[in-house]
């Protein structure tokens, strides 16, 4: 049932000489009592669904609460002027579009959660477009990402209600960073370092959604998750090593999450949700039964 | 957590607890009723009542009652679809005692059967069925699950488990719930393997069995 630690995964990788994605795929096949081929096919279906969500983005949609929609297209139109360059413009656009699609009740791939569904596709889709990455390599990248995410879920948490936004966007960012290192041809240890950098940089991020909805600030937090994944991957690929081992970083995320007051864990009672504007928005939300 | 709970599920947003979980509750309830839902009285408690409209929990639960999956792109239109299919439904808020914040209570009617069900969405799309026809239960509907309503008399459990053993079906968990001694009891058995249809049919005919339903 999944790996207990990144240390354990690295040790197995060094002992068997098998790539990390393969170890993760084999573990999944064992766990779900199926074949590695079936596991690979299933991950392929996740990639297909991710691409379909991206292709089906509709800039004219608005969420039921009216707080989200259309901004993905706004940044897409602007991307050539981006201070951080056109590639980063595409990353920002993809992150917002995907998170807006989620808020507007479109189909997405929760990765690891619905609220953080924009992070992984935001780095993956523009990357694949730029590098013409073959499909099987993309799927292997997703295994790498999911396997590291599974360890985070096992040692800490991935739900905002449990550990704040660091557990959702932070985990998604860490998963995306590890995946990017793999796609760029980095080592397993570099993937683990990238994960640590990404998680460390988002440690303490609270979950404070306005009116309790997965919209403000969640949609735009997908952007910081994606951008942070790229800078973390680059640091690891440049040979920078994490001072705190990745497992200890994950454990620290858990400690921080447990120390967070419940008002900052998806209750819609603290942080941005508790600002005068946030409170006012919550007051004017659509109510149940208004359609009857 | 399984690998595809981390990369996945594929779902209609915005929330795994308030949307995907609600679809699953609706769908499991529809399966437990065992036939098309004709009338539904739906009550949302806690966070479901407070943020349900913004999260599409209302559309999600109706979609589930229409037997849609969590990734069905028709979920946002479920209310119109339900109305076109002649389903009558009401949704309102309720304050339940000692219930999980994401809880729904429903009274469902089909052509020949009725069901009262209370269920909660625990996060990440996982759910718990908390009561059936007023009898407290606790199961996840993640495994093949057999639910038998029977008179609370000696021998029913043995009868059912031996039927399953005969077909080489391994029971993962088994729980019994009842309202009072000698009254009405509900047995919930989660199995590792799917249960053949003929066992359900056979059970329904057995003496003292009020109804048998099966989730897979």
Coordinates of C-alpha atoms in Angstrom, one line a residue:
Chain A
X1 CA 0.0 0.0 0.0
X2 CA 2.1 2.9 -1.3
X3 CA 5.5 3.9 0.0
X4 CA 6.0 5.1 3.5
X5 CA 8.7 7.6 2.7
X6 CA 10.7 9.1 -0.1
X7 CA 13.7 7.6 1.5
X8 CA 12.2 4.1 1.0
X9 CA 11.4 4.9 -2.6
X10 CA 14.9 6.2 -3.3
X11 CA 16.5 3.1 -1.6
X12 CA 14.4 0.7 -3.8
X13 CA 15.3 2.7 -6.9
X14 CA 19.0 2.5 -6.1
X15 CA 18.8 -1.2 -5.2
X16 CA 16.8 -2.4 -8.2
X17 CA 17.9 0.1 -10.8
X18 CA 14.3 0.5 -11.8
X19 CA 13.0 4.0 -12.6
X20 CA 10.8 5.7 -10.0
X21 CA 7.8 5.8 -12.3
X22 CA 8.1 2.0 -12.8
X23 CA 8.3 1.3 -9.1
X24 CA 5.2 3.4 -8.5
X25 CA 3.3 1.7 -11.4
X26 CA 4.2 -1.7 -10.0
X27 CA 3.1 -0.8 -6.5
X28 CA -0.2 0.5 -7.8
X29 CA -0.8 -2.7 -9.8
X30 CA -0.1 -4.7 -6.7
X31 CA -2.2 -2.5 -4.5
X32 CA -5.3 -2.7 -6.8
X33 CA -4.7 -6.3 -7.7
X34 CA -4.3 -5.6 -11.4
X35 CA -1.6 -5.7 -14.1
X36 CA 1.1 -3.0 -14.7
X37 CA -0.4 -2.6 -18.2
X38 CA -3.8 -1.8 -16.8
X39 CA -2.3 0.7 -14.4
X40 CA -0.4 2.4 -17.3
X41 CA -3.6 2.5 -19.4
X42 CA -5.5 4.1 -16.5
X43 CA -2.8 6.8 -16.1
X44 CA -3.1 7.3 -19.9
X45 CA -6.8 7.9 -19.4
X46 CA -6.0 10.6 -16.8
X47 CA -3.8 12.4 -19.3
X48 CA -6.5 12.1 -22.0
X49 CA -9.1 13.6 -19.5
X50 CA -6.7 16.4 -18.6
X51 CA -6.2 17.4 -22.2
X52 CA -9.9 17.2 -22.8
X53 CA -10.5 19.6 -19.9
X54 CA -8.0 22.0 -21.3
X55 CA -9.4 21.8 -24.8
X56 CA -13.0 22.3 -23.5
X57 CA -12.2 25.5 -21.6
X58 CA -15.1 28.0 -22.3
X59 CA -14.2 31.6 -21.5
X60 CA -17.9 32.6 -21.6
X61 CA -18.8 30.4 -18.6
X62 CA -19.3 31.9 -15.1
X63 CA -19.6 29.9 -11.8
X64 CA -23.0 29.6 -10.1
X65 CA -21.9 32.1 -7.5
X66 CA -20.6 34.4 -10.3
X67 CA -17.1 34.8 -8.8
X68 CA -15.1 32.9 -11.5
X69 CA -14.7 32.8 -15.2
X70 CA -13.1 34.4 -18.2
X71 CA -9.7 35.2 -16.6
X72 CA -7.9 32.3 -18.3
X73 CA -8.7 33.8 -21.7
X74 CA -7.6 37.3 -20.5
X75 CA -4.1 36.1 -19.7
X76 CA -4.0 34.0 -22.8
X77 CA -4.6 37.1 -24.9
X78 CA -1.9 38.9 -23.0
X79 CA 0.8 36.1 -22.9
X80 CA 3.2 37.6 -25.4
X81 CA 3.6 40.6 -23.2
X82 CA 4.3 38.6 -20.0
X83 CA 7.2 39.9 -18.0
X84 CA 8.2 36.3 -17.2
X85 CA 8.0 35.3 -20.9
X86 CA 5.5 33.7 -23.2
X87 CA 6.0 30.1 -21.7
X88 CA 5.1 31.4 -18.3
X89 CA 2.2 33.2 -19.8
X90 CA 0.9 29.9 -21.0
X91 CA 1.4 28.3 -17.6
X92 CA -0.6 31.1 -15.9
X93 CA -3.3 30.8 -18.5
X94 CA -3.6 27.1 -18.2
X95 CA -3.7 27.2 -14.4
X96 CA -6.5 29.7 -14.3
X97 CA -8.5 28.1 -17.1
X98 CA -8.5 24.7 -15.5
X99 CA -9.4 26.1 -12.1
X100 CA -12.2 28.2 -13.6
X101 CA -13.5 25.1 -15.5
X102 CA -13.7 23.4 -12.1
X103 CA -15.5 26.3 -10.5
X104 CA -18.0 26.3 -13.5
X105 CA -18.8 22.6 -13.0
X106 CA -16.9 21.3 -16.0
X107 CA -15.1 17.9 -15.9
X108 CA -11.5 18.1 -14.5
X109 CA -8.9 15.7 -13.1
X110 CA -8.5 16.2 -9.3
X111 CA -4.7 16.3 -8.9
X112 CA -4.5 15.8 -6.0
X113 CA -7.8 17.7 -5.3
X114 CA -10.4 19.5 -7.4
X115 CA -9.3 22.8 -5.9
X116 CA -5.7 22.3 -7.0
X117 CA -6.6 20.7 -10.4
X118 CA -4.9 23.5 -12.4
X119 CA -1.4 23.0 -11.1
X120 CA -0.2 19.9 -12.8
X121 CA -1.8 20.5 -16.2
X122 CA -0.5 24.1 -16.1
X123 CA 3.1 23.0 -16.2
X124 CA 2.5 19.8 -18.2
X125 CA 0.5 21.1 -21.1
X126 CA 2.7 24.0 -22.1
X127 CA 5.8 21.9 -21.5
X128 CA 4.6 19.1 -23.7
X129 CA 3.6 21.5 -26.4
X130 CA 7.0 23.2 -26.4
X131 CA 9.1 20.0 -26.2
X132 CA 6.9 17.7 -28.3
X133 CA 7.1 15.1 -25.5
X134 CA 6.0 11.6 -26.5
X135 CA 2.8 10.3 -24.8
X136 CA 4.4 7.4 -22.9
X137 CA 6.9 9.8 -21.4
X138 CA 4.1 12.1 -20.3
X139 CA 2.4 9.2 -18.6
X140 CA 5.6 8.2 -16.9
X141 CA 5.9 11.7 -15.6
X142 CA 2.3 11.5 -14.2
X143 CA 3.2 8.3 -12.4
X144 CA 6.3 10.1 -10.9
X145 CA 4.0 12.9 -9.8
X146 CA 1.3 10.7 -8.4
X147 CA 3.7 8.5 -6.5
X148 CA 5.3 11.4 -4.7
X149 CA 1.9 12.8 -4.0
X150 CA 0.8 9.5 -2.5
X151 CA 3.7 9.7 0.0
X152 CA 2.6 13.2 0.9
X153 CA -0.9 12.0 1.5
X154 CA 0.4 9.1 3.6
X155 CA 2.7 11.2 5.8
X156 CA 0.6 14.4 6.0
X157 CA -2.6 15.3 4.1
X158 CA -3.8 16.7 0.8
X159 CA -7.1 18.2 1.9
X160 CA -7.5 21.9 2.7
X161 CA -9.9 21.0 5.5
X162 CA -7.2 18.9 7.1
X163 CA -4.0 20.9 6.6
X164 CA -4.8 24.2 4.9
X165 CA -4.0 25.2 1.3
X166 CA -0.3 24.1 1.7
X167 CA -1.8 20.6 1.7
X168 CA -3.6 21.2 -1.6
X169 CA -1.8 23.7 -3.7
X170 CA 1.5 22.9 -1.8
X171 CA 1.2 19.2 -2.5
X172 CA 0.1 19.8 -6.2
X173 CA 3.1 22.1 -6.6
X174 CA 5.5 19.5 -5.1
X175 CA 4.1 16.8 -7.3
X176 CA 4.4 19.0 -10.4
X177 CA 8.0 19.9 -9.5
X178 CA 9.0 16.2 -9.2
X179 CA 7.4 15.5 -12.5
X180 CA 9.1 18.3 -14.3
X181 CA 12.5 17.1 -13.2
X182 CA 11.7 13.7 -14.5
X183 CA 10.6 15.1 -17.9
X184 CA 13.8 17.2 -18.1
X185 CA 15.9 14.0 -17.6
X186 CA 16.9 14.8 -14.0
X187 CA 17.6 12.1 -11.4
X188 CA 15.2 10.6 -8.8
X189 CA 17.1 12.5 -6.1
X190 CA 16.6 15.7 -8.0
X191 CA 12.9 15.0 -8.3
X192 CA 12.8 14.6 -4.5
X193 CA 14.7 17.8 -4.0
X194 CA 12.4 19.7 -6.3
X195 CA 9.4 18.4 -4.3
X196 CA 11.1 19.6 -1.1
X197 CA 11.7 23.1 -2.5
X198 CA 8.2 23.4 -3.8
X199 CA 6.6 22.3 -0.5
X200 CA 8.9 24.4 1.6
X201 CA 8.0 27.6 -0.3
X202 CA 4.3 27.1 0.3
X203 CA 4.5 25.9 3.9
X204 CA 1.9 27.7 6.0
X205 CA -0.4 28.6 3.2
X206 CA -3.9 28.8 4.7
X207 CA -7.2 27.6 3.2
X208 CA -9.6 30.7 3.5
X209 CA -12.1 30.5 0.6
X210 CA -14.6 33.3 0.4
X211 CA -18.1 32.1 1.1
X212 CA -16.6 28.6 1.5
X213 CA -16.4 28.1 -2.3
X214 CA -13.6 26.8 -4.4
X215 CA -13.2 30.1 -6.2
X216 CA -11.6 33.0 -4.4
X217 CA -8.6 32.8 -3.8
X218 CA -8.3 29.1 -5.0
X219 CA -8.4 29.8 -8.8
X220 CA -5.4 32.1 -8.7
X221 CA -3.5 30.1 -6.1
X222 CA -3.2 27.4 -8.8
X223 CA -0.9 29.9 -10.6
X224 CA 1.5 30.1 -7.7
X225 CA 1.5 26.4 -7.4
X226 CA 2.5 26.0 -11.0
X227 CA 5.1 28.8 -11.1
X228 CA 6.6 27.6 -7.9
X229 CA 6.9 24.0 -9.4
X230 CA 8.9 25.4 -12.3
X231 CA 11.3 27.4 -10.2
X232 CA 11.7 24.5 -7.8
X233 CA 12.5 22.0 -10.7
X234 CA 15.0 24.4 -12.1
X235 CA 16.8 24.8 -8.7
X236 CA 17.0 21.0 -8.4
X237 CA 18.2 20.5 -12.0
X238 CA 20.9 23.1 -11.4
X239 CA 22.3 20.9 -8.7
X240 CA 21.0 22.7 -5.7
X241 CA 20.3 20.3 -2.9
X242 CA 17.6 20.6 -0.2
X243 CA 19.1 21.1 3.3
X244 CA 16.1 19.5 5.0
X245 CA 15.4 16.0 3.6
X246 CA 12.1 15.7 1.6
X247 CA 10.4 13.4 4.2
X248 CA 11.1 15.8 7.0
X249 CA 9.7 18.7 4.9
X250 CA 6.5 16.6 4.4
X251 CA 6.4 16.0 8.2
X252 CA 6.8 19.7 8.8
X253 CA 3.9 20.4 6.5
X254 CA 1.8 18.0 8.7
X255 CA 2.9 19.7 11.9
X256 CA 2.1 23.2 10.5
X257 CA -1.3 22.0 9.3
X258 CA -2.2 20.5 12.6
X259 CA -1.2 23.8 14.3
X260 CA -3.5 25.8 12.1
X261 CA -6.7 27.0 13.7
X262 CA -9.9 25.6 12.1
X263 CA -10.9 29.1 10.9
X264 CA -8.0 28.7 8.4
X265 CA -8.9 25.2 7.2
X266 CA -11.6 25.5 4.7
X267 CA -14.3 26.7 7.0
X268 CA -14.7 30.0 5.3
X269 CA -14.4 31.8 8.7
X270 CA -10.9 33.3 8.6
X271 CA -8.3 35.0 6.4
X272 CA -9.7 36.4 3.1
X273 CA -13.1 34.9 3.8
X274 CA -13.4 37.1 7.0
X275 CA -12.5 40.4 5.3
X276 CA -15.3 42.9 5.0
X277 CA -15.6 42.2 1.3
X278 CA -15.4 38.4 1.7
X279 CA -18.2 38.6 4.3
X280 CA -20.3 40.7 2.1
X281 CA -19.9 38.3 -0.9
X282 CA -20.9 35.4 1.4
X283 CA -24.0 37.3 2.4
X284 CA -25.2 37.6 -1.2
X285 CA -24.7 34.0 -2.2
X286 CA -27.4 32.1 -4.1
X287 CA -29.5 30.1 -1.7
X288 CA -30.8 26.6 -1.8
X289 CA -34.3 26.3 -3.1
X290 CA -34.1 29.5 -5.2
X291 CA -34.8 27.3 -8.3
X292 CA -38.0 25.8 -6.9
Chain B
X1 CA -5.0 6.3 -0.5
X2 CA -4.8 4.6 -3.9
X3 CA -2.7 6.1 -6.6
X4 CA -5.7 7.2 -8.6
X5 CA -7.2 9.1 -5.7
X6 CA -4.1 11.2 -6.0
X7 CA -4.1 11.5 -9.8
X8 CA -7.8 11.5 -10.2
X9 CA -10.7 11.0 -10.0
X10 CA -12.0 12.6 -13.2
X11 CA -14.9 14.6 -11.9
X12 CA -17.2 17.5 -12.5
X13 CA -16.2 20.3 -10.2
X14 CA -15.9 22.3 -8.1
X15 CA -15.5 20.2 -5.0
X16 CA -14.7 16.6 -4.3
X17 CA -16.7 16.7 -1.1
X18 CA -19.6 19.0 -2.0
X19 CA -20.0 17.9 -5.6
X20 CA -18.5 14.5 -6.4
X21 CA -19.4 13.1 -3.0
X22 CA -22.9 14.4 -3.4
X23 CA -23.2 12.7 -6.8
X24 CA -22.0 9.4 -5.2
X25 CA -24.5 9.7 -2.3
X26 CA -27.3 10.3 -4.8
X27 CA -26.3 7.4 -7.0
X28 CA -25.9 4.9 -4.1
X29 CA -29.3 6.0 -2.8
X30 CA -30.8 5.4 -6.2
X31 CA -29.2 1.9 -6.2
X32 CA -30.5 1.2 -2.7
X33 CA -34.0 2.2 -3.7
X34 CA -33.5 -0.3 -6.5
X35 CA -35.6 1.5 -9.1
X36 CA -36.1 4.9 -10.7
X37 CA -36.7 7.7 -8.3
X38 CA -40.1 9.3 -8.8
X39 CA -40.2 11.6 -5.8
X40 CA -37.4 12.9 -3.6
X41 CA -37.6 15.1 -0.5
X42 CA -34.0 16.3 0.1
X43 CA -32.7 18.0 3.2
X44 CA -29.2 19.5 3.4
X45 CA -27.5 19.9 6.8
X46 CA -24.5 22.0 7.9
X47 CA -22.0 23.0 5.2
X48 CA -24.2 21.3 2.5
X49 CA -27.0 23.7 3.5
X50 CA -24.7 26.8 3.8
X51 CA -22.6 26.4 0.6
X52 CA -24.6 23.8 -1.3
X53 CA -26.0 26.2 -3.9
X54 CA -22.5 27.7 -4.7
X55 CA -20.9 24.3 -4.9
X56 CA -23.7 22.8 -7.0
X57 CA -24.4 20.2 -4.3
X58 CA -28.1 20.5 -5.2
X59 CA -27.4 19.7 -8.9
X60 CA -25.0 17.0 -7.9
X61 CA -27.4 15.1 -5.6
X62 CA -30.1 15.2 -8.3
X63 CA -27.6 13.9 -10.9
X64 CA -26.8 11.0 -8.6
X65 CA -30.5 10.2 -8.1
X66 CA -30.7 10.1 -11.9
X67 CA -27.9 7.5 -11.8
X68 CA -25.2 9.8 -13.2
X69 CA -21.5 9.2 -12.4
X70 CA -19.3 11.9 -10.9
X71 CA -17.7 12.6 -14.3
X72 CA -21.0 13.0 -16.2
X73 CA -21.0 16.3 -18.0
X74 CA -24.8 16.6 -17.7
X75 CA -24.5 17.2 -13.9
X76 CA -25.0 21.0 -14.3
X77 CA -28.2 20.4 -16.1
X78 CA -29.5 17.6 -13.8
X79 CA -32.5 19.6 -12.5
X80 CA -33.9 20.2 -15.9
X81 CA -33.3 16.6 -16.9
X82 CA -35.0 15.4 -13.7
X83 CA -38.0 17.7 -14.4
X84 CA -38.2 16.4 -18.0
X85 CA -38.2 12.9 -16.8
X86 CA -41.0 13.6 -14.4
X87 CA -39.1 13.4 -11.1
X88 CA -40.6 15.5 -8.4
X89 CA -38.1 16.9 -5.9
X90 CA -37.7 19.5 -3.2
X91 CA -34.5 20.6 -1.5
X92 CA -34.4 22.5 1.7
X93 CA -32.2 23.1 4.7
X94 CA -32.4 21.1 8.0
X95 CA -30.6 21.1 11.3
X96 CA -29.8 17.5 12.3
X97 CA -28.4 16.5 15.6
X98 CA -24.9 14.9 15.8
X99 CA -24.5 14.8 12.0
X100 CA -21.3 15.3 10.0
X101 CA -21.2 18.9 8.5
X102 CA -21.7 17.5 5.0
X103 CA -24.9 15.5 5.5
X104 CA -28.0 15.0 3.5
X105 CA -31.3 13.3 4.6
X106 CA -33.6 12.0 1.8
X107 CA -37.0 10.5 1.5
X108 CA -37.2 8.7 -1.8
X109 CA -40.1 7.1 -3.6
X110 CA -40.1 4.8 -6.6
X111 CA -42.9 3.0 -8.3
X112 CA -43.1 0.2 -5.7
X113 CA -40.4 1.0 -3.1
X114 CA -39.6 3.7 -0.6
X115 CA -36.4 4.6 1.2
X116 CA -35.3 7.0 3.9
X117 CA -31.6 7.5 3.9
X118 CA -29.1 9.8 5.6
X119 CA -25.5 10.0 4.3
X120 CA -22.4 12.2 4.6
X121 CA -19.6 13.3 2.4
X122 CA -16.3 12.8 4.2
X123 CA -13.9 14.5 1.7
X124 CA -12.1 13.4 -1.4
X125 CA -15.3 12.0 -2.8
X126 CA -15.6 9.4 0.0
X127 CA -19.0 8.9 1.6
X128 CA -20.7 7.2 4.5
X129 CA -24.2 5.9 4.6
X130 CA -25.3 6.8 8.1
X131 CA -28.8 5.5 8.3
X132 CA -31.3 3.5 6.2
X133 CA -35.0 3.6 7.0
X134 CA -34.2 5.1 10.4
X135 CA -31.7 2.4 11.4
X136 CA -28.2 3.7 12.0
X137 CA -25.6 2.2 9.7
X138 CA -22.0 3.0 8.7
X139 CA -20.6 1.9 5.4
X140 CA -18.6 3.4 2.5
X141 CA -20.2 1.8 -0.6
X142 CA -16.7 1.3 -2.0
X143 CA -16.9 -2.5 -2.0
X144 CA -19.6 -4.7 -3.4
X145 CA -22.1 -4.3 -0.6
X146 CA -25.1 -6.5 0.3
X147 CA -27.8 -4.9 2.4
X148 CA -30.5 -7.1 3.8
X149 CA -33.5 -5.9 5.8
X150 CA -34.9 -8.7 7.9
X151 CA -36.9 -9.5 11.0
X152 CA -34.6 -9.6 14.0
X153 CA -34.7 -13.4 14.6
X154 CA -32.1 -16.0 15.1
X155 CA -30.5 -17.7 12.1
X156 CA -30.7 -14.9 9.4
X157 CA -27.0 -14.1 9.6
X158 CA -26.0 -17.7 9.4
X159 CA -28.3 -18.3 6.5
X160 CA -26.9 -15.3 4.5
X161 CA -23.2 -16.0 5.2
X162 CA -23.6 -19.6 4.3
X163 CA -25.2 -18.7 1.0
X164 CA -22.2 -16.4 0.3
X165 CA -19.7 -19.1 1.4
X166 CA -21.4 -21.6 -1.0
X167 CA -20.5 -19.3 -3.9
X168 CA -17.0 -18.8 -2.6
X169 CA -17.5 -15.1 -1.9
X170 CA -15.3 -13.7 0.9
X171 CA -16.8 -11.3 3.3
X172 CA -14.6 -8.3 4.1
X173 CA -16.8 -6.8 6.8
X174 CA -20.2 -7.6 8.2
X175 CA -22.3 -5.4 10.5
X176 CA -25.7 -5.7 12.0
X177 CA -28.0 -2.9 13.0
X178 CA -31.4 -2.9 14.6
X179 CA -34.0 -0.6 16.0
X180 CA -35.0 -2.8 18.9
X181 CA -34.8 -6.5 20.0
X182 CA -37.1 -8.7 17.9
X183 CA -37.9 -5.8 15.6
X184 CA -36.5 -4.8 12.3
X185 CA -32.8 -5.3 11.5
X186 CA -30.4 -4.3 8.7
X187 CA -27.4 -6.4 7.8
X188 CA -24.6 -4.8 5.8
X189 CA -22.0 -7.1 4.3
X190 CA -19.0 -5.8 2.3
X191 CA -17.4 -8.5 0.1
X192 CA -14.2 -8.8 -1.8
X193 CA -15.9 -10.4 -4.8
X194 CA -19.1 -9.4 -6.7
X195 CA -22.2 -11.2 -5.6
X196 CA -24.2 -13.0 -8.3
X197 CA -27.7 -11.7 -9.1
X198 CA -29.3 -15.1 -8.3
X199 CA -28.2 -14.8 -4.6
X200 CA -30.0 -11.5 -4.3
X201 CA -33.1 -13.0 -5.9
X202 CA -33.0 -16.1 -3.6
X203 CA -32.5 -13.9 -0.5
X204 CA -35.5 -11.8 -1.4
X205 CA -37.7 -14.9 -1.4
X206 CA -36.4 -16.2 1.9
X207 CA -38.7 -16.2 4.9
X208 CA -38.2 -13.2 7.3
X209 CA -36.3 -11.2 4.7
X210 CA -38.1 -7.9 4.1
X211 CA -35.9 -6.6 1.3
X212 CA -32.4 -7.2 -0.1
X213 CA -30.4 -4.7 -2.1
X214 CA -26.9 -4.8 -3.6
X215 CA -24.4 -2.1 -4.5
X216 CA -21.5 -2.8 -6.9

